[in-house]
Short mmCIF file of C-alpha atoms in Angstrom, two decimals:
data_model
loop_
_atom_site.label_atom_id
_atom_site.label_comp_id
_atom_site.label_asym_id
_atom_site.label_seq_id
_atom_site.Cartn_x
_atom_site.Cartn_y
_atom_site.Cartn_z
CA MET A 1 20.09 -27.31 1.47
CA LYS A 2 20.67 -26.93 -2.27
CA PHE A 3 20.29 -23.15 -2.49
CA GLY A 4 19.46 -21.75 0.94
CA ALA A 5 17.00 -21.06 3.75
CA VAL A 6 14.79 -17.98 3.82
CA ALA A 7 12.30 -16.60 6.36
CA ALA A 8 10.41 -13.46 5.35
CA GLY A 9 7.36 -11.32 6.00
CA SER A 10 5.52 -12.12 2.76
CA LYS A 11 5.41 -14.79 0.09
CA GLU A 12 6.58 -12.30 -2.54
CA THR A 13 9.58 -11.30 -0.43
CA LEU A 14 10.53 -14.94 0.09
CA ASN A 15 10.12 -15.78 -3.60
CA THR A 16 12.39 -12.92 -4.64
CA ALA A 17 15.12 -14.21 -2.34
CA LYS A 18 14.63 -17.76 -3.65
CA ASP A 19 14.80 -16.68 -7.29
CA LEU A 20 17.97 -14.65 -6.78
CA LEU A 21 19.69 -17.51 -4.94
CA LYS A 22 18.74 -19.88 -7.75
CA GLU A 23 20.14 -17.41 -10.30
CA GLY A 24 23.55 -17.66 -8.63
CA GLY A 25 23.25 -14.75 -6.24
CA ASN A 26 24.49 -14.94 -2.67
CA ALA A 27 22.64 -14.11 0.55
CA PHE A 28 23.47 -10.42 0.13
CA ASP A 29 22.02 -10.19 -3.40
CA ALA A 30 18.96 -12.09 -2.21
CA SER A 31 18.44 -9.89 0.82
CA VAL A 32 18.78 -6.61 -1.09
CA GLY A 33 16.40 -7.72 -3.82
CA ALA A 34 13.93 -9.18 -1.34
CA VAL A 35 13.86 -6.06 0.85
CA PHE A 36 13.12 -3.91 -2.20
CA THR A 37 10.31 -6.31 -3.09
CA SER A 38 8.94 -6.02 0.46
CA MET A 39 8.59 -2.28 -0.11
CA THR A 40 5.58 -3.22 -2.25
CA SER A 41 4.44 -6.55 -0.82
CA GLU A 42 4.74 -5.24 2.77
CA PHE A 43 4.13 -1.58 2.00
CA ALA A 44 2.74 -0.71 5.44
CA LEU A 45 5.81 -2.16 7.18
CA THR A 46 8.82 -0.90 5.27
CA GLY A 47 9.82 1.35 2.42
CA ALA A 48 12.43 3.44 0.67
CA GLY A 49 11.55 6.28 3.03
CA GLY A 50 12.60 4.33 6.14
CA GLY A 51 15.70 2.80 7.71
CA GLY A 52 17.20 -0.50 8.74
CA ILE A 53 19.97 -2.63 10.21
CA LEU A 54 21.69 -5.55 8.44
CA MET A 55 23.76 -8.17 10.26
CA GLY A 56 25.85 -10.19 7.86
CA MET A 57 28.41 -12.94 7.82
CA GLU A 58 30.55 -14.36 5.05
CA LYS A 59 31.67 -17.99 5.18
CA ASN A 60 34.28 -18.56 7.91
CA GLN A 61 34.40 -14.84 8.73
CA ALA A 62 33.25 -12.85 11.78
CA PRO A 63 29.76 -11.27 11.72
CA PHE A 64 29.56 -7.59 10.72
CA LEU A 65 26.89 -4.93 10.71
CA TYR A 66 25.60 -2.23 8.38
CA ASP A 67 23.73 0.54 10.21
CA PHE A 68 21.46 2.43 7.83
CA PHE A 69 18.83 3.49 10.32
CA VAL A 70 17.39 7.01 10.11
CA ASP A 71 19.16 10.21 11.21
CA TYR A 72 17.79 13.05 13.27
CA PRO A 73 17.80 16.06 10.91
CA ILE A 74 19.19 19.49 11.64
CA LYS A 75 16.09 21.60 12.31
CA LYS A 76 15.37 24.86 10.50
CA THR A 77 11.68 25.53 11.02
CA ASN A 78 9.48 26.66 13.88
CA SER A 79 6.26 25.78 12.10
CA ILE A 80 6.03 21.98 12.33
CA ASP A 81 3.46 19.77 10.62
CA PHE A 82 2.96 17.21 13.40
CA LYS A 83 -0.30 15.58 14.48
CA LYS A 84 -1.43 12.72 16.70
CA ILE A 85 -3.19 9.60 15.48
CA ASN A 86 -4.47 6.42 17.18
CA VAL A 87 -4.21 2.73 16.28
CA ASP A 88 -6.63 0.24 17.87
CA PHE A 89 -5.29 -3.29 18.41
CA GLY A 90 -8.57 -4.43 19.95
CA ASN A 91 -6.93 -5.33 23.27
CA THR A 92 -4.98 -2.09 23.51
CA LYS A 93 -4.75 1.31 21.82
CA GLN A 94 -1.65 3.30 20.96
CA GLN A 95 -0.91 6.88 19.96
CA PHE A 96 1.77 8.11 17.60
CA TYR A 97 2.42 11.10 15.38
CA ILE A 98 2.52 11.78 11.64
CA GLY A 99 3.08 14.73 9.31
CA LYS A 100 6.13 16.34 7.71
CA GLY A 101 7.61 17.07 11.12
CA SER A 102 7.66 13.34 11.91
CA SER A 103 10.07 12.33 9.13
CA ALA A 104 13.72 11.59 9.87
CA ILE A 105 16.44 11.25 7.21
CA PRO A 106 15.88 7.85 5.52
CA GLY A 107 18.68 5.31 5.19
CA ASN A 108 17.27 2.23 3.44
CA ILE A 109 18.33 3.27 -0.06
CA ALA A 110 21.90 4.15 0.94
CA GLY A 111 22.33 1.05 3.09
CA LEU A 112 20.93 -1.53 0.71
CA ILE A 113 22.83 -0.18 -2.28
CA LYS A 114 26.08 -0.16 -0.27
CA VAL A 115 25.52 -3.77 0.86
CA HIS A 116 25.00 -4.80 -2.75
CA GLN A 117 28.07 -2.92 -3.97
CA GLU A 118 30.34 -4.39 -1.29
CA LYS A 119 28.96 -7.92 -0.85
CA GLY A 120 26.77 -8.83 -3.83
CA VAL A 121 27.81 -10.78 -6.95
CA LEU A 122 24.89 -10.17 -9.34
CA PRO A 123 24.34 -6.91 -11.29
CA LEU A 124 22.00 -4.45 -9.56
CA LYS A 125 19.63 -4.64 -12.53
CA VAL A 126 19.18 -8.38 -11.94
CA VAL A 127 18.81 -7.92 -8.17
CA LEU A 128 16.07 -5.28 -8.53
CA GLU A 129 14.20 -6.89 -11.42
CA PRO A 130 11.73 -8.85 -9.21
CA ALA A 131 10.98 -5.75 -7.12
CA ILE A 132 10.35 -3.69 -10.25
CA GLU A 133 8.01 -6.34 -11.64
CA ILE A 134 6.06 -6.60 -8.37
CA ALA A 135 5.68 -2.81 -8.07
CA ARG A 136 4.59 -2.40 -11.67
CA ASN A 137 2.27 -5.40 -12.01
CA GLY A 138 1.02 -5.47 -8.45
CA VAL A 139 0.67 -7.87 -5.53
CA ILE A 140 -2.55 -9.54 -4.39
CA LEU A 141 -3.10 -8.47 -0.80
CA SER A 142 -3.04 -11.32 1.70
CA LYS A 143 -5.36 -11.37 4.68
CA TYR A 144 -2.54 -10.20 6.93
CA GLN A 145 -1.29 -7.39 4.70
CA ALA A 146 -4.85 -6.15 4.18
CA TYR A 147 -5.33 -6.13 7.96
CA ILE A 148 -2.10 -4.19 8.54
CA ASN A 149 -3.17 -1.66 5.93
CA SER A 150 -6.53 -1.27 7.63
CA LEU A 151 -4.86 -0.52 10.97
CA ILE A 152 -3.04 2.48 9.53
CA LYS A 153 -5.65 3.40 6.92
CA PRO A 154 -5.76 7.06 8.06
CA ILE A 155 -2.02 7.33 7.34
CA LEU A 156 -2.14 5.58 3.98
CA ILE A 157 -4.91 7.84 2.69
CA ASN A 158 -3.67 11.00 4.36
CA SER A 159 -2.73 12.44 0.96
CA LEU A 160 -4.05 12.41 -2.58
CA THR A 161 -1.24 10.05 -3.62
CA GLY A 162 -2.18 7.60 -0.89
CA LYS A 163 -5.82 7.72 -1.90
CA LYS A 164 -4.92 6.97 -5.52
CA LEU A 165 -2.86 3.97 -4.42
CA PHE A 166 -5.22 2.49 -1.84
CA ILE A 167 -8.75 3.41 -2.92
CA LYS A 168 -10.26 1.69 -5.96
CA ASN A 169 -13.89 2.10 -6.99
CA LYS A 170 -14.40 4.25 -3.89
CA LYS A 171 -13.33 1.39 -1.57
CA PHE A 172 -10.17 0.91 0.46
CA LEU A 173 -8.15 -2.06 -0.84
CA ALA A 174 -9.04 -5.31 0.91
CA GLU A 175 -7.87 -8.92 0.95
CA GLY A 176 -7.69 -10.28 -2.60
CA ASP A 177 -7.36 -6.84 -4.20
CA THR A 178 -4.27 -5.96 -6.21
CA PHE A 179 -1.97 -3.23 -4.95
CA LYS A 180 0.24 -1.59 -7.58
CA ASN A 181 2.84 1.15 -7.27
CA PRO A 182 4.13 1.90 -10.80
CA ASN A 183 5.89 5.10 -9.76
CA PHE A 184 8.02 3.08 -7.36
CA ALA A 185 8.93 0.75 -10.22
CA ASN A 186 10.06 3.81 -12.18
CA PHE A 187 12.06 4.98 -9.17
CA LEU A 188 13.90 1.65 -9.00
CA ASP A 189 14.73 1.95 -12.69
CA MET A 190 16.27 5.35 -11.95
CA LEU A 191 18.16 3.90 -9.00
CA ILE A 192 19.74 1.32 -11.32
CA LYS A 193 20.68 4.04 -13.81
CA TYR A 194 21.90 6.79 -11.48
CA GLY A 195 22.74 5.09 -8.16
CA ASN A 196 21.77 6.25 -4.69
CA ASN A 197 23.38 9.65 -5.25
CA PHE A 198 20.20 10.38 -7.22
CA PHE A 199 18.20 10.05 -3.98
CA TYR A 200 20.56 11.83 -1.58
CA ASN A 201 22.19 14.49 -3.70
CA GLY A 202 20.39 14.62 -7.04
CA ASP A 203 17.01 15.26 -8.60
CA ALA A 204 15.17 13.16 -6.01
CA ALA A 205 16.71 15.17 -3.16
CA GLU A 206 15.44 18.36 -4.76
CA ILE A 207 11.93 16.91 -5.07
CA ILE A 208 11.96 15.76 -1.42
CA GLU A 209 13.12 19.20 -0.28
CA LYS A 210 10.16 20.83 -2.06
CA VAL A 211 7.71 18.46 -0.35
CA TYR A 212 9.16 19.23 3.09
CA CYS A 213 9.89 22.95 2.72
CA ASN A 214 6.84 23.90 4.81
CA GLY A 215 6.45 22.05 8.11
CA GLY A 216 9.29 19.52 7.88
CA PHE A 217 13.05 19.17 8.25
CA LEU A 218 14.19 17.20 5.22
CA ASP A 219 16.26 19.19 2.73
CA ARG A 220 19.16 18.60 0.37
CA LYS A 221 21.77 19.33 3.03
CA ASN A 222 20.32 16.84 5.50
CA LEU A 223 20.00 14.19 2.79
CA LYS A 224 23.51 14.79 1.44
CA ASN A 225 25.07 14.39 4.90
CA TYR A 226 23.52 10.95 5.52
CA LYS A 227 26.05 8.14 6.06
CA VAL A 228 25.89 4.36 6.35
CA TYR A 229 28.00 3.04 9.23
CA ASN A 230 29.84 -0.26 9.52
CA ARG A 231 29.75 -1.26 13.18
CA LYS A 232 31.21 -4.10 15.21
CA PRO A 233 28.45 -6.31 16.64
CA ILE A 234 28.08 -6.94 20.36
CA SER A 235 27.68 -10.50 21.59
CA ILE A 236 27.03 -12.91 24.42
CA LYS A 237 27.87 -16.59 24.84
CA ILE A 238 25.23 -18.98 26.09
CA GLY A 239 26.53 -22.52 26.41
CA GLU A 240 27.90 -23.62 23.05
CA TYR A 241 26.25 -20.71 21.26
CA HIS A 242 27.54 -17.23 20.44
CA ILE A 243 24.82 -14.61 19.88
CA PHE A 244 25.67 -11.48 17.84
CA THR A 245 23.49 -8.39 17.48
CA ASN A 246 23.70 -4.63 16.88
CA PRO A 247 25.44 -2.19 19.25
CA ALA A 248 24.85 1.43 20.22
CA PRO A 249 23.51 3.81 19.13
CA ALA A 250 20.71 1.27 18.69
CA TYR A 251 18.86 0.43 21.89
CA GLY A 252 17.40 -2.97 21.00
CA GLY A 253 20.51 -5.12 20.74
CA THR A 254 22.20 -3.60 23.78
CA LEU A 255 19.11 -4.04 25.97
CA MET A 256 18.66 -7.60 24.74
CA ILE A 257 22.26 -8.46 25.71
CA PHE A 258 21.76 -6.70 29.07
CA LEU A 259 18.68 -8.82 29.86
CA LEU A 260 20.36 -12.05 28.79
CA GLN A 261 23.35 -11.16 30.96
CA LEU A 262 21.05 -10.74 33.98
CA LEU A 263 19.57 -14.18 33.40
CA LYS A 264 22.90 -15.84 32.60
CA LYS A 265 24.89 -14.40 35.52
CA SER A 266 22.09 -15.27 37.96
CA ASN A 267 21.77 -18.82 36.56
CA SER A 268 18.17 -18.02 35.63
CA LEU A 269 18.12 -18.75 31.89
CA ASN A 270 16.22 -21.97 32.52
CA SER A 271 14.04 -20.57 35.29
CA ASP A 272 10.30 -19.96 35.25
CA ILE A 273 8.52 -17.11 33.52
CA LEU A 274 8.67 -14.91 36.62
CA ASN A 275 12.43 -14.38 36.25
CA LEU A 276 11.94 -13.31 32.63
CA ILE A 277 9.26 -10.78 33.60
CA GLN A 278 11.44 -9.38 36.38
CA ALA A 279 14.43 -9.14 34.03
CA MET A 280 12.24 -7.23 31.57
CA ASP A 281 11.30 -4.89 34.42
CA LEU A 282 14.90 -4.16 35.40
CA THR A 283 16.02 -3.78 31.79
CA SER A 284 13.53 -0.98 31.21
CA THR A 285 14.56 0.63 34.49
CA ALA A 286 18.21 0.45 33.40
CA ARG A 287 17.40 2.09 30.10
CA ASN A 288 15.65 4.95 31.87
CA GLU A 289 18.62 5.45 34.18
CA ILE A 290 21.23 5.40 31.41
CA CYS A 291 19.50 7.47 28.74
CA LYS A 292 19.60 11.11 29.86
CA ASP A 293 21.17 13.13 27.05
CA PRO A 294 19.44 13.39 23.65
CA ASN A 295 22.72 14.59 22.12
CA ASP A 296 24.75 11.54 23.25
CA GLU A 297 23.90 8.79 20.78
CA MET A 298 26.22 6.18 22.34
CA GLU A 299 25.12 6.43 25.98
CA ILE A 300 23.03 3.22 25.92
CA SER A 301 26.31 1.24 25.71
CA ASN A 302 27.02 2.26 29.32
CA CYS A 303 24.51 -0.31 30.58
CA LEU A 304 26.91 -3.10 29.54
CA LYS A 305 29.77 -1.74 31.67
CA ASN A 306 30.76 -4.12 34.44
CA ASP A 307 29.90 -1.85 37.40
CA PHE A 308 26.47 -0.97 36.03
CA LEU A 309 25.64 -4.54 35.14
CA LYS A 310 26.85 -5.71 38.56
CA LYS A 311 24.56 -3.20 40.28
CA TYR A 312 21.52 -4.47 38.42
CA LEU A 313 22.51 -8.09 38.92
CA GLU A 314 22.45 -7.46 42.67
CA ARG A 315 19.01 -5.87 42.37
CA PHE A 316 17.83 -8.87 40.36
CA LYS A 317 19.08 -11.32 42.99
CA LYS A 318 17.50 -9.27 45.80
CA ASN A 319 14.15 -8.95 44.01
CA ASP A 320 14.58 -5.18 44.04
CA PHE A 321 12.06 -4.10 41.40
CA ASN A 322 10.11 -0.89 41.01
CA ASN A 323 7.94 -1.64 37.97
CA ASN A 324 9.32 0.56 35.22
CA THR A 325 7.39 3.54 33.93
CA THR A 326 8.25 3.38 30.25
CA LYS A 327 5.12 4.16 28.27
CA LEU A 328 3.83 1.88 25.55
CA SER A 329 5.66 2.40 22.28
CA GLY A 330 4.44 2.42 18.72
CA PHE A 331 2.68 -0.27 16.75
CA GLY A 332 5.92 -1.23 15.06
CA SER A 333 5.52 -1.17 11.29
CA THR A 334 8.62 -3.25 10.79
CA THR A 335 9.59 -6.38 8.88
CA HIS A 336 12.46 -8.83 9.03
CA LEU A 337 14.24 -11.10 6.55
CA SER A 338 16.63 -13.95 7.41
CA ILE A 339 18.74 -15.81 4.85
CA ILE A 340 21.43 -18.49 4.95
CA ASP A 341 22.72 -19.46 1.52
CA LYS A 342 24.32 -22.75 0.42
CA ASP A 343 27.82 -21.35 1.06
CA HIS A 344 26.80 -20.30 4.59
CA ASN A 345 26.75 -16.59 3.88
CA VAL A 346 24.23 -15.18 6.33
CA VAL A 347 21.99 -12.12 6.39
CA SER A 348 19.65 -10.96 9.14
CA VAL A 349 18.09 -7.64 8.12
CA THR A 350 15.31 -5.62 9.74
CA THR A 351 13.79 -2.58 8.04
CA THR A 352 11.04 -0.21 9.03
CA ASN A 353 9.06 2.83 8.00
CA GLY A 354 7.71 3.53 11.47
CA GLU A 355 3.97 3.73 10.94
CA GLY A 356 4.57 6.03 7.97
CA SER A 357 4.22 9.80 8.13
CA GLY A 358 1.28 10.08 5.74
CA ILE A 359 3.60 12.14 3.52
CA PHE A 360 4.27 10.70 0.06
CA ILE A 361 6.83 11.64 -2.55
CA PRO A 362 4.28 11.30 -5.37
CA GLU A 363 6.75 11.06 -8.25
CA PHE A 364 8.32 7.95 -6.70
CA GLY A 365 5.41 6.30 -4.87
CA ILE A 366 7.41 6.52 -1.62
CA LEU A 367 5.72 6.92 1.78
CA MET A 368 8.16 8.65 4.14
CA ASN A 369 8.85 7.49 7.71
CA ASN A 370 7.46 8.98 10.93
CA MET A 371 10.42 8.13 13.19
CA LEU A 372 10.42 11.59 14.77
CA GLY A 373 6.88 10.76 15.90
CA GLU A 374 7.72 7.42 17.54
CA LYS A 375 7.73 7.76 21.34
CA ASP A 376 10.12 4.86 21.77
CA LEU A 377 12.73 6.49 19.53
CA ASN A 378 12.33 9.88 21.19
CA PRO A 379 12.50 9.09 24.92
CA PHE A 380 13.39 12.70 25.79
CA GLY A 381 10.32 14.09 24.02
CA PHE A 382 9.69 15.08 20.42
CA HIS A 383 12.06 17.41 18.55
CA LYS A 384 14.42 17.75 21.54
CA CYS A 385 17.72 16.88 19.86
CA ASP A 386 19.99 19.78 18.87
CA ILE A 387 22.36 17.86 16.61
CA SER A 388 22.14 15.46 13.70
CA ARG A 389 22.52 11.92 15.07
CA ARG A 390 21.27 8.38 14.58
CA LEU A 391 17.93 7.84 16.21
CA PRO A 392 18.00 5.01 18.76
CA THR A 393 16.28 2.00 17.26
CA MET A 394 14.82 -1.17 18.74
CA LEU A 395 15.81 -3.13 15.62
CA CYS A 396 18.10 -5.98 16.62
CA PRO A 397 18.82 -8.52 13.89
CA VAL A 398 20.68 -11.51 15.31
CA ILE A 399 23.09 -14.15 14.04
CA ILE A 400 23.81 -17.18 16.24
CA LEU A 401 26.94 -19.30 15.84
CA LYS A 402 27.91 -22.70 17.22
CA ASN A 403 31.57 -23.66 17.00
CA LYS A 404 32.09 -20.51 14.91
CA LYS A 405 29.59 -21.77 12.31
CA PRO A 406 26.23 -20.06 11.66
CA VAL A 407 23.15 -21.93 12.89
CA TYR A 408 20.42 -19.25 13.00
CA ALA A 409 19.61 -15.83 11.58
CA ILE A 410 16.81 -14.24 13.62
CA GLY A 411 14.98 -10.93 13.79
CA SER A 412 11.58 -9.44 14.40
CA GLY A 413 9.24 -6.57 13.78
CA GLY A 414 7.24 -5.01 16.58
CA SER A 415 8.76 -1.79 17.96
CA ASN A 416 9.63 -2.26 21.65
CA ARG A 417 8.35 -5.84 21.51
CA ILE A 418 11.19 -6.75 19.14
CA ARG A 419 13.71 -7.55 21.84
CA SER A 420 11.21 -9.38 24.08
CA ALA A 421 10.09 -11.50 21.11
CA ILE A 422 13.64 -12.40 20.07
CA ILE A 423 14.73 -13.13 23.65
CA GLN A 424 11.85 -15.57 24.12
CA VAL A 425 12.61 -17.33 20.84
CA ILE A 426 16.32 -17.58 21.74
CA ILE A 427 15.49 -19.07 25.16
CA ASN A 428 13.04 -21.49 23.54
CA LEU A 429 15.69 -22.60 21.03
CA LEU A 430 18.90 -22.66 23.05
CA ILE A 431 17.70 -23.36 26.60
CA LYS A 432 14.40 -25.21 26.22
CA ASN A 433 15.58 -27.08 23.11
CA MET A 434 12.36 -26.51 21.18
CA ASN A 435 12.30 -27.00 17.44
CA LEU A 436 12.22 -23.81 15.39
CA TYR A 437 8.49 -23.85 14.71
CA HIS A 438 7.50 -24.20 18.36
CA ALA A 439 10.19 -21.75 19.47
CA ILE A 440 8.53 -19.07 17.33
CA GLU A 441 4.88 -20.02 17.72
CA SER A 442 4.89 -20.53 21.51
CA PRO A 443 2.85 -17.91 23.43
CA ARG A 444 4.67 -14.71 24.38
CA ILE A 445 4.59 -12.04 27.03
CA HIS A 446 5.68 -8.41 27.04
CA LEU A 447 6.09 -6.08 30.03
CA GLU A 448 5.74 -2.34 29.54
CA ASP A 449 5.03 0.23 32.22
CA LYS A 450 3.05 -1.82 34.80
CA ASN A 451 1.21 -3.73 32.11
CA LEU A 452 1.97 -7.38 31.45
CA PHE A 453 0.64 -8.29 28.02
CA MET A 454 0.09 -12.03 27.47
CA GLU A 455 -0.95 -14.31 24.67
CA PRO A 456 -3.29 -17.25 25.43
CA ASN A 457 -1.91 -20.24 27.37
CA VAL A 458 0.70 -18.24 29.27
CA LYS A 459 0.79 -19.75 32.77
CA LEU A 460 1.78 -17.39 35.59
CA PRO A 461 2.87 -18.49 39.07
CA ASN A 462 1.18 -17.22 42.21
CA ASN A 463 3.64 -14.55 43.29
CA GLU A 464 3.42 -11.29 45.24
CA TYR A 465 5.40 -9.38 42.59
CA LEU A 466 2.77 -10.07 39.94
CA LYS A 467 0.05 -8.48 42.08
CA HIS A 468 1.60 -5.08 41.33
CA LEU A 469 1.14 -5.57 37.58
CA ASN A 470 -1.87 -5.01 35.40
CA LEU A 471 -2.47 -8.24 33.50
CA LYS A 472 -3.45 -7.65 29.88
CA PRO A 473 -4.39 -11.00 28.34
CA PHE A 474 -5.01 -11.26 24.59
CA ASN A 475 -7.68 -13.69 23.39
CA LYS A 476 -5.50 -14.90 20.48
CA LYS A 477 -1.99 -14.59 19.11
CA SER A 478 -1.36 -11.05 17.96
CA LEU A 479 0.99 -9.09 15.71
CA PHE A 480 1.41 -6.87 18.78
CA PHE A 481 3.95 -9.44 20.09
CA GLY A 482 6.26 -9.08 17.10
CA GLY A 483 6.92 -11.13 14.01
CA THR A 484 10.04 -13.25 14.47
CA ASN A 485 11.36 -14.74 11.23
CA CYS A 486 14.23 -17.21 11.52
CA ALA A 487 16.35 -19.14 9.02
CA GLY A 488 18.38 -22.09 10.25
CA LEU A 489 20.53 -24.75 8.63
CA ASN A 490 17.70 -27.29 8.73
CA ASP A 491 14.54 -25.18 8.80
CA ALA A 492 13.13 -21.71 8.16
CA ILE A 493 10.02 -20.33 9.84
CA GLY A 494 8.09 -17.09 9.34
CA ASP A 495 6.03 -15.92 12.30
CA SER A 496 2.29 -16.45 11.76
CA ARG A 497 1.57 -13.37 13.91
CA ARG A 498 2.73 -11.14 11.08
CA GLY A 499 1.93 -13.34 8.10
CA GLY A 500 5.47 -14.67 7.72
CA PHE A 501 6.78 -17.41 5.43
CA GLY A 502 9.79 -19.67 5.69
CA GLU A 503 11.32 -22.22 3.35
CA ILE A 504 14.48 -24.27 2.97
CA PHE A 505 15.21 -25.34 -0.59
#
């Protein structure tokens, strides 16, 4: 490659990364600029009001992680603005919650600016220039982005600000229409001038507090106390490969490693689809057993302790399954960006806005997150935590090494389907030796509760265990099964399920 490999959720996001790499930026400059661009080009999936996780690696160094996911706020109100809404996927319906009481403390601004300050080489003004131009001049909605918008239309037009942004000539924006967000462009200009302190402890914090003073939890104190954490990744070796992902308090990476350990230690990595389904079953059961205390943000890490893993490995070998009872999680308004630059700096970054709370900060064109209304992030029930803590996230960006050299940066959108999507791609790549395109585009499954969701052409064996499941076949590939974008040394592929793009150049 002359400049790098990029896999992203939209053409505009990819082009921003390409341009910044060609201007002499590294993978960290490109990722920060591209994520800010995605806040317009993939508005329904991510935003300044959400959170994220970035896995990074500098040439010949160990992978590292920036955790800037959302925080649970300290609560001060008994009157909560919190309401239920439905999304219809066609094959299945899901419920989640919006309103001021659904918004957690956002981390994207703090995290991305810190990554740029510590790892970037270009000035912030240069890095944010493409995002500012896109927000101000607009992006032509692709078929996929228009469809995503339509799924959460009630959220996007929940407020007057949303209606101004998404309704033109009395019609909701459709494919081919131009979406502009000039106030967000102005916000990015202010971010360049004043830094992220402006958002967390300045004029913006005061504006956000006024929006949330009735019915929500966000105030200047909660915003001021937000911190970005540098964490040590967790990992697993599979053959010649070393897979790194994010640790607790996130759920996704830990559960992904747990499942891969079950398959590896039982010599089942190359087995049929039944073993994968059963491992999914036990992984969800393990999560339910481990996660008991809403005030203990690190408890998910206990599932990787030797005694606990050994217990579940015995259950796996004995076919001791009870069909987990975890309810279906949210739609997963999430996007992922993978970059490997010419110097082999690597970034795998996943960001999300939940489904969006329906609450805008009008002055800045920012739709705030609804993470407190995501069932999967609140397994103990809504508003049950008594302390400020990181919410548990399913985001699990991945970097894969071979002989200590990076070969893949992988991640996915899709709420609880994130880890199942990434696991299947990893198995396709490392065990089944598929090329990158087929590894991503091959049909997927996902087990949740007693429902086995399947894309077309999934072939199931005749087995007694499967008779206890409700088979939920889809008639075509679906964004429900995630959007896995992967950059490698020789190829880069964006998942067609979520309108992704990939390019090596």
